[in-house]
Short mmCIF file of C-alpha atoms in Angstrom, two decimals:
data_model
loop_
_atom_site.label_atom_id
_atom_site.label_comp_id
_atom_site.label_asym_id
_atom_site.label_seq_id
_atom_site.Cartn_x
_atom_site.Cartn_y
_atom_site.Cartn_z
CA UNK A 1 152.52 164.40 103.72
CA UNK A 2 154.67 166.93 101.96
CA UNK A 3 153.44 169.00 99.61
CA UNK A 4 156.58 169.38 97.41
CA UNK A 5 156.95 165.78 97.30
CA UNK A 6 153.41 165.26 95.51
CA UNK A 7 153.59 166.16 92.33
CA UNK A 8 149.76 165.21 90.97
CA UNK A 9 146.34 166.27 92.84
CA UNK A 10 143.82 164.71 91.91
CA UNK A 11 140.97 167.38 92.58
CA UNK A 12 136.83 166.36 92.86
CA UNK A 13 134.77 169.81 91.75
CA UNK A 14 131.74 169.72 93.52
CA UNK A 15 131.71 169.81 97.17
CA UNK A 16 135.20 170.16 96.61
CA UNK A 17 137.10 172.76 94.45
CA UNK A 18 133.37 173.89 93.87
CA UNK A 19 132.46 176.43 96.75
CA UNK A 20 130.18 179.18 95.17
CA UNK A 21 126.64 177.84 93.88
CA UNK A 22 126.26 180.36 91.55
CA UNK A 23 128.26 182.15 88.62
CA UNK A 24 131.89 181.19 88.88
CA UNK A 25 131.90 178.14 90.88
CA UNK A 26 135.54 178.64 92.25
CA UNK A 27 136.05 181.52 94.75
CA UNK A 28 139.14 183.57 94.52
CA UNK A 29 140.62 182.09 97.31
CA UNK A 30 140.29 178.69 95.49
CA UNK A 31 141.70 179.76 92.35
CA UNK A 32 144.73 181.61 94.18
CA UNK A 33 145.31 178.17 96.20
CA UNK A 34 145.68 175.79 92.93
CA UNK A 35 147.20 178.35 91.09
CA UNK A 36 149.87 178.85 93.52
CA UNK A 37 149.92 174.93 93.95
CA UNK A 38 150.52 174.51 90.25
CA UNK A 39 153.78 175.85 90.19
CA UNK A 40 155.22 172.95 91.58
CA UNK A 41 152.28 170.22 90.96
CA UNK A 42 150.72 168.45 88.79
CA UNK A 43 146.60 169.21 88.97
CA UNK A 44 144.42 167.28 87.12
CA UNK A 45 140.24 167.29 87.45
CA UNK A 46 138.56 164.07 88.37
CA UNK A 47 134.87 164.60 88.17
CA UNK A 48 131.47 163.21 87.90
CA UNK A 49 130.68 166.09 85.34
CA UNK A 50 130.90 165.86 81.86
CA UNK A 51 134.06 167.39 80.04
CA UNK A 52 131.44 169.14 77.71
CA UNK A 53 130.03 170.91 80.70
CA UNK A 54 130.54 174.52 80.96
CA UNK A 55 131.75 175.03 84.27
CA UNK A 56 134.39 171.79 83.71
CA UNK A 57 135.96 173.94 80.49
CA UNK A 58 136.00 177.28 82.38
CA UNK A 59 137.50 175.41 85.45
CA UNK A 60 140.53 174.25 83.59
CA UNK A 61 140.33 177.51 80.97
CA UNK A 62 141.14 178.96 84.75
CA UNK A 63 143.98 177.14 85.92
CA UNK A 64 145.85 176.64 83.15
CA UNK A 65 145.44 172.72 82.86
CA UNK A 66 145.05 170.29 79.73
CA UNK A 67 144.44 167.19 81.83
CA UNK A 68 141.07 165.84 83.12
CA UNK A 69 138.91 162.24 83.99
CA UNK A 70 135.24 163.33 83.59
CA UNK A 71 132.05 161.24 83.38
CA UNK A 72 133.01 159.63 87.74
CA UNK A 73 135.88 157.88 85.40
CA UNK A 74 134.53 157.31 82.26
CA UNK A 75 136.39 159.46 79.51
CA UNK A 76 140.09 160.47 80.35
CA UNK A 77 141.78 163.61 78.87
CA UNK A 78 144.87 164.30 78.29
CA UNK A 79 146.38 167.78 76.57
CA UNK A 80 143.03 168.28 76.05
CA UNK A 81 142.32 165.42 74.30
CA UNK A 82 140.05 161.99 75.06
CA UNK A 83 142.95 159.44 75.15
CA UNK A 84 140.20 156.88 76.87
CA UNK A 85 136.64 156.06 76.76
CA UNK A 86 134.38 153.75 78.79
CA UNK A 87 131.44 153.01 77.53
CA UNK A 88 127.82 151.83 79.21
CA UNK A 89 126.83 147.84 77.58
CA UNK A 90 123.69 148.92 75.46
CA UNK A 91 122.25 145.51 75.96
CA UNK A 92 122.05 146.76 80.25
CA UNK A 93 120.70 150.06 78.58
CA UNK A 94 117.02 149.51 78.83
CA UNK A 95 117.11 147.89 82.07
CA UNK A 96 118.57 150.78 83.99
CA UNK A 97 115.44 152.89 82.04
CA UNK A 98 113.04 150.41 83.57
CA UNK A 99 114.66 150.54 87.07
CA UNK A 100 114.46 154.80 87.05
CA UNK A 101 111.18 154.50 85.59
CA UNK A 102 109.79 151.93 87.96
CA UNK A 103 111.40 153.25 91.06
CA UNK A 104 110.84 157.03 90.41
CA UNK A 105 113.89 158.39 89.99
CA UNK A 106 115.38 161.04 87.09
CA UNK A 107 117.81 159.89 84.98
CA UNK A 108 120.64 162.14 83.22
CA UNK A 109 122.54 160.40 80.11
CA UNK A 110 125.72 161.54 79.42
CA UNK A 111 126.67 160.76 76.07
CA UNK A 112 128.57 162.74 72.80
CA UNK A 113 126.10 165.14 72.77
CA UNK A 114 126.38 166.34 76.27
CA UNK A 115 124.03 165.38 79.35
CA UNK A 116 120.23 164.73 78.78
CA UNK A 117 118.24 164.62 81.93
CA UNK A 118 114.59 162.75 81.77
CA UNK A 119 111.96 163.55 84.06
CA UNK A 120 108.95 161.43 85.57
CA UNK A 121 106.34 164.47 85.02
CA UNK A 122 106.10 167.52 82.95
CA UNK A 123 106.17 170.08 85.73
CA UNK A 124 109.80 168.42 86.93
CA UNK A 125 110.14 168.87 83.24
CA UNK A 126 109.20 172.90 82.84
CA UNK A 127 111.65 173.76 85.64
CA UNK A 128 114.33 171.94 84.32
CA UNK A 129 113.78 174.15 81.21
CA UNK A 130 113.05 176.76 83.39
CA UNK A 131 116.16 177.11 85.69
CA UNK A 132 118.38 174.80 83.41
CA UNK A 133 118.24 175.01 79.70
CA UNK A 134 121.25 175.82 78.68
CA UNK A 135 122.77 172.33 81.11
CA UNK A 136 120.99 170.01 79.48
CA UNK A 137 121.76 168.54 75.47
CA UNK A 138 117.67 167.56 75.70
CA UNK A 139 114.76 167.93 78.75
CA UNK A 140 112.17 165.61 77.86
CA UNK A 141 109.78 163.05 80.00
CA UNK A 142 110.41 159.18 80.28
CA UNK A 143 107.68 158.51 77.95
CA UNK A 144 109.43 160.11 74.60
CA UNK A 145 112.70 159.05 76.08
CA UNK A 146 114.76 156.81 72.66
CA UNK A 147 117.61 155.14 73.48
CA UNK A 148 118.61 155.07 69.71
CA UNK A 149 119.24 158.71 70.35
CA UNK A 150 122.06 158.65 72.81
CA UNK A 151 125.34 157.32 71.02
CA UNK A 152 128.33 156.06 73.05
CA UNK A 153 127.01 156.44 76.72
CA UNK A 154 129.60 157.34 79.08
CA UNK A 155 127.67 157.66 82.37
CA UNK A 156 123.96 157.70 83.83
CA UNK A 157 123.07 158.93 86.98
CA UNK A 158 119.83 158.58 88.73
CA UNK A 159 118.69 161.26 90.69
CA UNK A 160 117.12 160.32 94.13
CA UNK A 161 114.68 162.43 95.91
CA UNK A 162 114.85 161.32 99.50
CA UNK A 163 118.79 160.81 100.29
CA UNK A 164 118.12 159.16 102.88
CA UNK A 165 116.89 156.34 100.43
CA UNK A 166 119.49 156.47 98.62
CA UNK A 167 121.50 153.41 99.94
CA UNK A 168 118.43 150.79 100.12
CA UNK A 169 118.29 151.73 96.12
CA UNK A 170 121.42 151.44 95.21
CA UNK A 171 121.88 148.29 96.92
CA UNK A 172 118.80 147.25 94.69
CA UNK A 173 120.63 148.68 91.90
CA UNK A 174 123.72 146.72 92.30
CA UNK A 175 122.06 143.63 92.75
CA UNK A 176 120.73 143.10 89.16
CA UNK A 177 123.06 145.70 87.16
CA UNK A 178 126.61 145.08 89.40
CA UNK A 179 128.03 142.57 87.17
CA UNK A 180 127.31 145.09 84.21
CA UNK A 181 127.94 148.47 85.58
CA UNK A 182 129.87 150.35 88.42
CA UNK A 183 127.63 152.52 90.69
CA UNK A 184 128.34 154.73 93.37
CA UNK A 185 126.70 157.69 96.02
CA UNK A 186 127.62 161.43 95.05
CA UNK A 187 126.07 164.61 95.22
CA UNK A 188 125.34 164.19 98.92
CA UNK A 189 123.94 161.23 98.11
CA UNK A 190 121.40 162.69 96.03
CA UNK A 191 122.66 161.10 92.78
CA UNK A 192 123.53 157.33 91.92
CA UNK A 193 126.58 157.58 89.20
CA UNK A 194 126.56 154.59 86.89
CA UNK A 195 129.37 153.69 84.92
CA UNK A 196 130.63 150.78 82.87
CA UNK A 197 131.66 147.70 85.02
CA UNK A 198 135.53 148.62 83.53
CA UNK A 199 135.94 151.83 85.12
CA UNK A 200 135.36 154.65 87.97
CA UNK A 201 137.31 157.35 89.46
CA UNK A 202 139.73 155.06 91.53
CA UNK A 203 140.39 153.13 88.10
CA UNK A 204 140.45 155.89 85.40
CA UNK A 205 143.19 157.63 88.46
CA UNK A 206 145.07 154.66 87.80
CA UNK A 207 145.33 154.53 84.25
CA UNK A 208 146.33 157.99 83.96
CA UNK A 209 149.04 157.55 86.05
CA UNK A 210 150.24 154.87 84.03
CA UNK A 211 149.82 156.53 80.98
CA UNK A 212 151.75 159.10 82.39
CA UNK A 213 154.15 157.14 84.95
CA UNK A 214 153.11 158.44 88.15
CA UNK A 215 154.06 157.06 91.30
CA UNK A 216 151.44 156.00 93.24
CA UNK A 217 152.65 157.52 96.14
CA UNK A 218 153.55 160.86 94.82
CA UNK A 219 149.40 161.38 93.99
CA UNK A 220 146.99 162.59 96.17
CA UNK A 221 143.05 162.76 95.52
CA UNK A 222 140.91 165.29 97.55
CA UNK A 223 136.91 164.77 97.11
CA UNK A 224 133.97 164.17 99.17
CA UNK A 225 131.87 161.57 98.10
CA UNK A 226 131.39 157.79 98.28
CA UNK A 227 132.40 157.94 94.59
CA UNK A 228 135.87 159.26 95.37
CA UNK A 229 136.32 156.68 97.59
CA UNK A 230 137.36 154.69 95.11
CA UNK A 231 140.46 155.83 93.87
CA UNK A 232 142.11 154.87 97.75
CA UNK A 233 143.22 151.93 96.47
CA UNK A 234 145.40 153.57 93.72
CA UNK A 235 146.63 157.07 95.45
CA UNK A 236 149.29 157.31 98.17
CA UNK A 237 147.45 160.13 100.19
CA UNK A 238 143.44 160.03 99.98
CA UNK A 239 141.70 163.31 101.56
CA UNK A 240 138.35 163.92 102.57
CA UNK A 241 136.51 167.24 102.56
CA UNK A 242 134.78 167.81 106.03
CA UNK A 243 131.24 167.83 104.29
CA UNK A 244 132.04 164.50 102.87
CA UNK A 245 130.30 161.21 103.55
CA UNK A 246 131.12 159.19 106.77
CA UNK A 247 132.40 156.07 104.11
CA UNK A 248 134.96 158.71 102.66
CA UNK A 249 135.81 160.61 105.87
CA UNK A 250 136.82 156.98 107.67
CA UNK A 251 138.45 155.65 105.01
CA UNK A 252 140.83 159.16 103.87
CA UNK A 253 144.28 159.52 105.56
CA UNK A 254 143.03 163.13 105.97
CA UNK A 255 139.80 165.39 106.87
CA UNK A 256 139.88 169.11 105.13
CA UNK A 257 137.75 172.11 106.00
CA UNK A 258 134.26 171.85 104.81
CA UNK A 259 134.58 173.44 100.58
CA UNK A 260 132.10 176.11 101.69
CA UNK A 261 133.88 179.50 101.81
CA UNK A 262 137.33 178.44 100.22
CA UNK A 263 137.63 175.10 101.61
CA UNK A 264 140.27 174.16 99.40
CA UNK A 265 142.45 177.59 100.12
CA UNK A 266 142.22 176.60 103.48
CA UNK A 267 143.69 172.99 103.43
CA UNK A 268 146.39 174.33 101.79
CA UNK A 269 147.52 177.15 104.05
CA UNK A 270 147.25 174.77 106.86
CA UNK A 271 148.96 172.55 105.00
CA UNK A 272 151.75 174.80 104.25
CA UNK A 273 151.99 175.84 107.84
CA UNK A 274 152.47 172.43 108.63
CA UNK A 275 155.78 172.02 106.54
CA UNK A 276 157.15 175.60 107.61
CA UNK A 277 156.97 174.99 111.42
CA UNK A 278 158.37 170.73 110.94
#
């Protein structure tokens, strides 16, 4: 794999470009690697945040970019605006409430507004507030959660406690909603990211690309969750971050350093070194 030769990165944020936890979530080194890679690439974010997030808009305030898939595939952006939208069936709506209600599990709505995240008890609820206010569009509890107030419903994800439970409920998931909805592990398996049944990361890659005719096999995609997994079938070049899941990491044509401590930076120095010394 040449650099020079692929001319769009597709680029996960966190566990990924993401290696600080708090205040700018890019180190320098980070930053200096993309920038410098943006002189003669294409970079575009492909994340399961929403493009109304803070940290999404300061990312690409950053480097310099117009060009985004937010929502794990579920609204595209291009020059900075939504050229595509994929929205959740309302009719699934208030069984996928139900499911996070019955088996315990948070649940974050992304629609217009922003993300709303609904708890099972009040004191998940006051911490939330708490540590997060400013995240979240509303922090409420199941029991005043409306559906009527969430219009065009890009994404939910469901927030599991115990990871390690993570598949077994997402393979209960999938058997009543997968005919409805796309669903996939991220967040270290700590979230289930639901989408509608016509898109996810792999797919919204692929309409980009032909919206903006992109070879395949000139685009690369660098992430590190089960999620990103799905855009191998569309990209010439699928890498793994070394923190990634085991699915991802057998799957990619490529392991990176763990993103912790300029990950990112240093897959592209070694990368670079690579192409000097062929």
């Amino acid at each position: 794999m040449d650099i020079e030769n692929n001319k769009t990165y597709f680029i996960d944020l966190d566990g990924t470009l993401f290696d600080k936890k708090v205040g700018d979530r890019i180190s320098h080194r980070n930053l200096t690697a993309m920038l410098l890679v943006k002189n003669f690439a294409n970079i575009v974010i492909n994340t399961g945040r929403s493009y109304n997030d803070k940290h999404v808009m300061h990312t690409m305030h950053r480097l310099g970019i117009s060009d985004a898939i937010c929502s794990s595939g579920a609204e595209i952006y291009i020059n900075s605006v939504r050229k595509y939208a994929f929205f959740i069936d309302t009719n699934v709506l208030p069984g996928i409430i139900e499911f996070a209600r019955n088996n315990k599990l948070m649940l974050v709505i992304f629609d217009q507004n922003g993300e709303s995240i609904y708890t099972q008890h009040a004191i998940e609820k006051f911490f939330i507030k708490f540590f997060a206010s400013s995240k979240f569009h509303i922090i409420s509890t199941f029991k005043k959660l409306d559906v009527m107030n969430h219009i065009n419903i890009t994404k939910i994800a469901l927030v599991v406690k115990n990871k390690f439970k993570a598949h077994k409920i997402l393979a209960k998931f999938n058997s009543l909603f997968d005919q409805y909805c796309n669903s996939h592990l991220a967040s270290a398996n700590y979230v289930i990211e639901v989408t509608s049944a016509k898109t996810n990361k792999g797919l919204a890659v692929s309409l980009y690309m032909q919206e903006k005719q992109i070879n395949p096999k000139d685009a690369v995609h660098i992430g590190d969750s089960d999620s990103d997994l799905t855009t191998r079938a569309f990209v010439g070049h699928l890498v793994a971050m070394k923190n990634g899941t085991s699915k991802l990491k057998s799957a990619a044509d490529e392991i990176a350093p763990k993103s912790k401590n300029g990950g990112i930076y240093k897959y592209f120095i070694e990368r670079g070194k690579k192409i000097k010394g062929a």
